[in-house]
């Protein structure tokens, strides 16, 4: 037996969906306004997960330029049928539900097949029945009348795979397990031992999140809810419980027919979460044709006990240290709304050149920001930057980015008597300078160290042995989901703002977790 620690994928990787093909498992997550979007992970042992690509890696597949950070790509579902992988997802606020396909989940993925206005709502999923017909299941505002906030419903319709269009009857099949349920969402449809099952999230993605199940002998219902619903939630465990907001699951089973579920959960630190929603794993057993999650325990566990596996996934080299070195980007480096186009690895050998965009963080345009996800509460992130500001609004540096209005920056900017290195907090749209120092060299190394909810910023010149402290005791709680809202976790990134002919060069961006 092996102990696999939860979360199985740390950091902002929410709304997990999984499918198995032979001995290979593939898992995808929401990516919102970040690009490339929809990270695709692979595992053979359910313990080690390696990112093999991003399903949305061409601006021609999806244009995120009208999206706020927590808009964009919501809750993708991945499925496999007869040689082809399908991802179905939603683009918010415009675009709606669409499908992409690939022969190889590492890519390339096709252009988007937009489902248009006949497929309203979010959280679409696909189900292939035994007769090879394909069905779309999603969530939309209650079609009779939306009596209260979150009064949505799960609906079902056949999908013509050749035309990529919904056809035939469209039926509302599930309104939620609780009376006056709110946000029935994230539906997936399965068939097992003569029953069709609808698995849904309910209660909203925050502290009251939960996972519900309903079943029917026929595809179109009526579906009966499990008397023991919710089959998983942490909402009754109190706000101090280490894992909160558990919901939005997807079932799968191993070749040996052992059943599991992946779902999202949040790990606050001192009551505040900056990791976003992460991917967790739980064991599922069946009793009287209903699923029981973590039998005898009834909640997520720190470790999942898995049978020994002969099929080993290579250990991810990125578990504790990741980012980019020598200007070479990896899959897990993301930008906001296609801003990756501002990054050039070929302009200067061994460095990444980031071209400035005139927009600052408060915009929905692509901006010159690239970064990596925060995965821990004890970590450091450092970069080496060469930058010469030429005009007053030229700025380049490093950022802890929660959203447009909540971020902590350290940047170099122009000053008539030299250049300034400035630490600035932006909390709820209010900017304030925390620390500032004159710097007299073009090349700087910048380092951010976080210990739980306190941060410090340091810098050094080339050739310096030690880093110089610039700001300490910075309260990081303001950059959390609880304070800032939204669906994402924090990104540690580098950025350049200014005139279009201005750029900054970055040698590396290294994120490193450390033990306490
Ligand atoms: C997603 C919804 C949800 O579409 O959050 O947790 C939304 N559940 O199902 C965004 O991730």
PDB file of N, CA and C and ligand atoms in Angstrom, residues 14-15 30-32 70 73-76 90 92 122-124 139 183-187 201-202 204-206 209 245 247-248 264 277 487-488, ligand 1:
ATOM      1  N   UNK A  14      -8.316  24.318  -9.922  1.00  0.00           N
ATOM      2  CA  UNK A  14      -9.663  23.972  -9.463  1.00  0.00           C
ATOM      3  C   UNK A  14     -10.465  23.159 -10.478  1.00  0.00           C
ATOM      4  N   UNK A  15     -11.673  22.757 -10.050  1.00  0.00           N
ATOM      5  CA  UNK A  15     -12.648  22.097 -10.919  1.00  0.00           C
ATOM      6  C   UNK A  15     -12.027  20.931 -11.681  1.00  0.00           C
ATOM      7  N   UNK A  30      -9.638  24.290 -14.510  1.00  0.00           N
ATOM      8  CA  UNK A  30     -10.001  25.637 -14.980  1.00  0.00           C
ATOM      9  C   UNK A  30      -8.759  26.524 -14.989  1.00  0.00           C
ATOM     10  N   UNK A  31      -8.748  27.511 -15.872  1.00  0.00           N
ATOM     11  CA  UNK A  31      -7.589  28.416 -15.913  1.00  0.00           C
ATOM     12  C   UNK A  31      -7.984  29.884 -16.002  1.00  0.00           C
ATOM     13  N   UNK A  32      -9.288  30.183 -16.123  1.00  0.00           N
ATOM     14  CA  UNK A  32      -9.795  31.562 -16.097  1.00  0.00           C
ATOM     15  C   UNK A  32      -9.099  32.428 -17.146  1.00  0.00           C
ATOM     16  N   UNK A  70     -10.957  36.401 -12.957  1.00  0.00           N
ATOM     17  CA  UNK A  70     -11.808  35.257 -12.602  1.00  0.00           C
ATOM     18  C   UNK A  70     -12.885  34.964 -13.639  1.00  0.00           C
ATOM     19  N   UNK A  73     -11.852  30.900 -18.738  1.00  0.00           N
ATOM     20  CA  UNK A  73     -12.148  29.472 -18.896  1.00  0.00           C
ATOM     21  C   UNK A  73     -12.579  28.834 -17.577  1.00  0.00           C
ATOM     22  N   UNK A  74     -13.833  28.358 -17.560  1.00  0.00           N
ATOM     23  CA  UNK A  74     -14.421  27.724 -16.374  1.00  0.00           C
ATOM     24  C   UNK A  74     -14.497  26.208 -16.589  1.00  0.00           C
ATOM     25  N   UNK A  75     -14.282  25.495 -15.524  1.00  0.00           N
ATOM     26  CA  UNK A  75     -14.621  24.084 -15.342  1.00  0.00           C
ATOM     27  C   UNK A  75     -14.640  23.217 -16.610  1.00  0.00           C
ATOM     28  N   UNK A  76     -13.477  22.831 -17.128  1.00  0.00           N
ATOM     29  CA  UNK A  76     -13.462  21.927 -18.276  1.00  0.00           C
ATOM     30  C   UNK A  76     -13.738  20.480 -17.867  1.00  0.00           C
ATOM     31  N   UNK A  90     -16.267  26.320 -20.861  1.00  0.00           N
ATOM     32  CA  UNK A  90     -17.020  27.552 -21.094  1.00  0.00           C
ATOM     33  C   UNK A  90     -16.078  28.737 -21.088  1.00  0.00           C
ATOM     34  N   UNK A  92     -16.266  32.678 -20.262  1.00  0.00           N
ATOM     35  CA  UNK A  92     -17.097  33.710 -19.616  1.00  0.00           C
ATOM     36  C   UNK A  92     -16.362  35.050 -19.757  1.00  0.00           C
ATOM     37  N   UNK A 122     -23.006  27.180 -17.789  1.00  0.00           N
ATOM     38  CA  UNK A 122     -21.588  26.839 -17.578  1.00  0.00           C
ATOM     39  C   UNK A 122     -21.468  25.356 -17.207  1.00  0.00           C
ATOM     40  N   UNK A 123     -20.228  24.948 -16.935  1.00  0.00           N
ATOM     41  CA  UNK A 123     -19.897  23.614 -16.411  1.00  0.00           C
ATOM     42  C   UNK A 123     -20.430  22.475 -17.282  1.00  0.00           C
ATOM     43  N   UNK A 124     -20.177  22.508 -18.586  1.00  0.00           N
ATOM     44  CA  UNK A 124     -20.668  21.437 -19.445  1.00  0.00           C
ATOM     45  C   UNK A 124     -19.842  20.156 -19.261  1.00  0.00           C
ATOM     46  N   UNK A 139     -25.215  23.239 -16.655  1.00  0.00           N
ATOM     47  CA  UNK A 139     -26.077  23.948 -15.713  1.00  0.00           C
ATOM     48  C   UNK A 139     -26.435  25.321 -16.268  1.00  0.00           C
ATOM     49  N   UNK A 183     -26.983  26.950  -6.683  1.00  0.00           N
ATOM     50  CA  UNK A 183     -25.858  26.558  -7.538  1.00  0.00           C
ATOM     51  C   UNK A 183     -25.696  25.044  -7.716  1.00  0.00           C
ATOM     52  N   UNK A 184     -26.731  24.333  -8.195  1.00  0.00           N
ATOM     53  CA  UNK A 184     -26.443  22.981  -8.682  1.00  0.00           C
ATOM     54  C   UNK A 184     -25.576  23.133  -9.924  1.00  0.00           C
ATOM     55  N   UNK A 185     -24.369  22.614  -9.905  1.00  0.00           N
ATOM     56  CA  UNK A 185     -23.421  22.901 -10.996  1.00  0.00           C
ATOM     57  C   UNK A 185     -22.394  21.777 -11.105  1.00  0.00           C
ATOM     58  N   UNK A 186     -21.470  21.947 -12.028  1.00  0.00           N
ATOM     59  CA  UNK A 186     -20.397  20.968 -12.213  1.00  0.00           C
ATOM     60  C   UNK A 186     -20.921  19.561 -12.458  1.00  0.00           C
ATOM     61  N   UNK A 187     -22.004  19.373 -13.258  1.00  0.00           N
ATOM     62  CA  UNK A 187     -22.567  18.028 -13.397  1.00  0.00           C
ATOM     63  C   UNK A 187     -21.689  17.113 -14.254  1.00  0.00           C
ATOM     64  N   UNK A 201     -22.108  19.461  -8.020  1.00  0.00           N
ATOM     65  CA  UNK A 201     -21.744  20.303  -6.884  1.00  0.00           C
ATOM     66  C   UNK A 201     -22.986  21.088  -6.499  1.00  0.00           C
ATOM     67  N   UNK A 202     -23.032  21.549  -5.268  1.00  0.00           N
ATOM     68  CA  UNK A 202     -24.195  22.336  -4.824  1.00  0.00           C
ATOM     69  C   UNK A 202     -23.778  23.223  -3.652  1.00  0.00           C
ATOM     70  N   UNK A 204     -22.647  26.436  -3.930  1.00  0.00           N
ATOM     71  CA  UNK A 204     -21.669  27.476  -4.271  1.00  0.00           C
ATOM     72  C   UNK A 204     -20.269  27.009  -3.955  1.00  0.00           C
ATOM     73  N   UNK A 205     -19.297  27.566  -4.653  1.00  0.00           N
ATOM     74  CA  UNK A 205     -17.928  27.039  -4.562  1.00  0.00           C
ATOM     75  C   UNK A 205     -17.198  27.476  -3.290  1.00  0.00           C
ATOM     76  N   UNK A 206     -17.890  28.171  -2.397  1.00  0.00           N
ATOM     77  CA  UNK A 206     -17.205  28.639  -1.186  1.00  0.00           C
ATOM     78  C   UNK A 206     -17.424  27.663  -0.034  1.00  0.00           C
ATOM     79  N   UNK A 209     -19.854  24.554  -0.132  1.00  0.00           N
ATOM     80  CA  UNK A 209     -19.757  23.649  -1.269  1.00  0.00           C
ATOM     81  C   UNK A 209     -20.051  22.205  -0.828  1.00  0.00           C
ATOM     82  N   UNK A 245     -14.386  24.177   1.653  1.00  0.00           N
ATOM     83  CA  UNK A 245     -14.975  24.426   0.319  1.00  0.00           C
ATOM     84  C   UNK A 245     -14.954  23.199  -0.590  1.00  0.00           C
ATOM     85  N   UNK A 247     -15.823  20.404  -3.011  1.00  0.00           N
ATOM     86  CA  UNK A 247     -16.909  20.136  -3.945  1.00  0.00           C
ATOM     87  C   UNK A 247     -16.398  19.975  -5.363  1.00  0.00           C
ATOM     88  N   UNK A 248     -17.335  19.897  -6.288  1.00  0.00           N
ATOM     89  CA  UNK A 248     -17.046  19.816  -7.725  1.00  0.00           C
ATOM     90  C   UNK A 248     -16.164  18.594  -8.053  1.00  0.00           C
ATOM     91  N   UNK A 264     -12.310  19.621  -5.843  1.00  0.00           N
ATOM     92  CA  UNK A 264     -11.527  20.767  -5.388  1.00  0.00           C
ATOM     93  C   UNK A 264     -11.724  20.984  -3.894  1.00  0.00           C
ATOM     94  N   UNK A 277      -8.161  27.224  -5.300  1.00  0.00           N
ATOM     95  CA  UNK A 277      -8.797  25.930  -5.060  1.00  0.00           C
ATOM     96  C   UNK A 277      -7.930  24.858  -5.701  1.00  0.00           C
ATOM     97  N   UNK A 487     -12.126  33.402  -8.115  1.00  0.00           N
ATOM     98  CA  UNK A 487     -11.970  31.948  -8.217  1.00  0.00           C
ATOM     99  C   UNK A 487     -10.514  31.484  -8.289  1.00  0.00           C
ATOM    100  N   UNK A 488      -9.577  32.443  -8.329  1.00  0.00           N
ATOM    101  CA  UNK A 488      -8.192  32.058  -8.619  1.00  0.00           C
ATOM    102  C   UNK A 488      -7.325  32.127  -7.369  1.00  0.00           C
TER     103      UNK A 488
HETATM  104  C1  LIG B   1     -17.229  26.640 -11.773  1.00  0.00           C
HETATM  105  C2  LIG B   1     -18.229  26.135 -10.841  1.00  0.00           C
HETATM  106  C3  LIG B   1     -17.462  26.217  -9.641  1.00  0.00           C
HETATM  107  O1  LIG B   1     -17.663  26.900 -13.035  1.00  0.00           O
HETATM  108  O2  LIG B   1     -16.714  27.330  -9.700  1.00  0.00           O
HETATM  109  O3  LIG B   1     -16.635  25.089  -7.836  1.00  0.00           O
HETATM  110  C4  LIG B   1     -16.825  27.843 -10.996  1.00  0.00           C
HETATM  111  N1  LIG B   1     -17.429  25.267  -8.802  1.00  0.00           N
HETATM  112  O4  LIG B   1     -18.660  24.855 -11.049  1.00  0.00           O
HETATM  113  C5  LIG B   1     -15.543  28.430 -11.436  1.00  0.00           C
HETATM  114  O5  LIG B   1     -14.479  27.574 -11.136  1.00  0.00           O
END
